[in-house]
Coordinates of C-alpha atoms in Angstrom, one line a residue:
X11 CA 30.3 -128.3 66.2
X12 CA 27.2 -126.0 65.3
X13 CA 25.5 -125.9 61.5
X14 CA 23.5 -122.8 60.5
X15 CA 21.4 -122.1 57.3
X16 CA 20.7 -119.5 55.2
X17 CA 17.4 -119.5 52.6
X18 CA 17.2 -116.8 49.4
X19 CA 14.4 -116.7 46.7
X20 CA 14.2 -114.5 43.5
X21 CA 11.3 -115.1 41.8
X22 CA 11.6 -112.8 38.6
X23 CA 11.2 -109.9 39.8
X24 CA 12.9 -106.7 41.5
X25 CA 12.4 -108.3 45.4
X26 CA 14.7 -110.9 46.4
X27 CA 13.5 -112.6 50.0
X28 CA 16.3 -113.7 52.2
X29 CA 15.4 -116.3 55.7
X30 CA 17.5 -116.7 58.8
X31 CA 15.6 -118.7 60.7
X32 CA 14.9 -118.1 64.3
X33 CA 15.3 -113.9 63.1
X34 CA 12.7 -112.3 62.1
X35 CA 15.3 -109.0 61.8
X36 CA 18.7 -109.9 60.9
X37 CA 20.4 -108.6 64.3
X38 CA 23.9 -106.8 63.7
X39 CA 25.2 -107.4 67.2
X40 CA 27.4 -110.8 67.3
X41 CA 28.6 -113.4 69.2
X42 CA 29.6 -117.0 68.5
X43 CA 27.3 -118.7 71.0
X44 CA 25.1 -121.1 68.7
X45 CA 23.1 -123.1 71.5
X46 CA 22.4 -120.2 73.9
X47 CA 20.0 -118.2 74.5
X48 CA 21.5 -115.2 73.4
X49 CA 21.9 -116.3 69.9
X50 CA 22.6 -113.4 67.5
X51 CA 23.9 -114.2 63.9
X52 CA 27.3 -115.1 63.3
X53 CA 29.7 -114.1 60.9
X54 CA 29.4 -117.1 59.0
X55 CA 26.3 -116.4 59.0
X56 CA 26.7 -113.0 57.4
X57 CA 29.0 -114.7 54.7
X58 CA 26.2 -116.8 53.8
X59 CA 24.4 -114.4 53.5
X60 CA 26.1 -112.0 51.1
X61 CA 27.0 -115.2 49.6
X62 CA 23.3 -116.2 48.8
X63 CA 22.9 -112.7 47.4
X64 CA 25.8 -112.3 45.5
X65 CA 25.3 -116.3 43.8
X66 CA 21.5 -115.0 43.3
X67 CA 22.6 -111.9 41.0
X68 CA 25.0 -113.2 39.3
X69 CA 22.8 -116.1 38.0
X70 CA 20.4 -113.7 37.2
X71 CA 22.6 -112.1 35.5
X72 CA 24.0 -114.9 33.2
X73 CA 20.5 -116.1 32.9
X74 CA 19.1 -113.0 30.5
X75 CA 22.4 -112.4 29.2
X76 CA 21.8 -116.2 27.9
X77 CA 18.0 -114.7 27.4
X78 CA 17.0 -117.6 29.8
X79 CA 13.7 -116.8 31.8
X80 CA 14.0 -117.6 35.4
X81 CA 10.4 -117.7 37.0
X82 CA 12.2 -118.9 40.6
X83 CA 15.6 -118.8 42.0
X84 CA 16.2 -120.1 45.4
X85 CA 19.3 -121.2 47.4
X86 CA 19.9 -123.1 50.6
X87 CA 22.9 -122.6 52.1
X88 CA 23.9 -124.5 54.7
X89 CA 27.2 -124.4 57.0
X90 CA 28.8 -126.0 60.4
X91 CA 31.1 -124.5 62.2
X92 CA 33.4 -125.1 64.6
X93 CA 33.3 -122.3 67.2
X94 CA 36.2 -123.8 69.8
X95 CA 38.6 -122.8 66.4
X96 CA 36.2 -119.9 64.7
X97 CA 36.8 -122.0 61.8
X98 CA 34.2 -123.0 58.9
X99 CA 34.5 -126.1 58.4
X100 CA 31.9 -126.8 55.5
X101 CA 29.6 -125.4 53.5
X102 CA 26.6 -126.5 51.0
X103 CA 25.0 -124.4 48.6
X104 CA 21.7 -126.3 47.2
X105 CA 20.4 -124.4 43.8
X106 CA 17.1 -124.9 42.4
X107 CA 15.7 -122.9 39.3
X108 CA 12.6 -123.3 37.1
X109 CA 12.4 -121.7 33.8
X110 CA 10.4 -121.6 30.9
X111 CA 13.3 -123.1 29.1
X112 CA 15.2 -126.3 28.2
X113 CA 16.5 -128.8 30.4
X114 CA 19.6 -128.8 27.9
X115 CA 19.7 -124.4 28.3
X116 CA 19.5 -124.6 32.4
X117 CA 22.5 -127.3 32.0
X118 CA 24.2 -125.1 29.6
X119 CA 23.6 -121.9 31.9
X120 CA 25.2 -124.2 34.8
X121 CA 27.8 -124.9 32.3
X122 CA 28.6 -121.3 32.4
X123 CA 28.5 -120.5 35.1
X124 CA 31.0 -122.9 36.6
X125 CA 33.5 -122.4 33.8
X126 CA 33.7 -119.0 33.2
X127 CA 32.1 -117.2 36.4
X128 CA 34.7 -115.8 38.9
X129 CA 32.7 -116.4 42.1
X130 CA 31.7 -119.8 40.6
X131 CA 35.2 -120.7 40.1
X132 CA 36.6 -119.6 43.6
X133 CA 33.2 -121.8 44.8
X134 CA 34.6 -124.8 42.2
X135 CA 38.2 -124.9 43.7
X136 CA 38.0 -124.6 47.3
X137 CA 38.0 -127.8 49.5
X138 CA 35.0 -127.6 51.8
X139 CA 32.6 -125.1 49.7
X140 CA 30.1 -127.9 48.0
X141 CA 27.9 -126.9 45.2
X142 CA 24.4 -128.9 44.3
X143 CA 21.9 -128.2 41.2
X144 CA 18.7 -129.1 41.6

């Protein structure tokens, strides 16, 4: 079993920062050798990276529709992969937000996302993806 971690941060402007540990640049050459000196991003890391960007845009869009100004949105996606089976075992998404709005309004945004957004619905009903809000 191997693990990976993807981090994404959006601070309210037009830019988004993504961090893949051990990679100053995200390579396009793929391999499944995680614990080797020739380590390149695993295909599931690409999946987690695109999921991080999609979740960021979904949260951003929904917060703007509700008039909530998010100052900082920080996502950490961690996963476990069985390389022998080439299978994603689990994925944990940690979402941290700061805003000048009330806790109740942030809770309302969270509930709206979980209840109505197709991407969050997909995640909610997946057996091996967990979401933690902080």
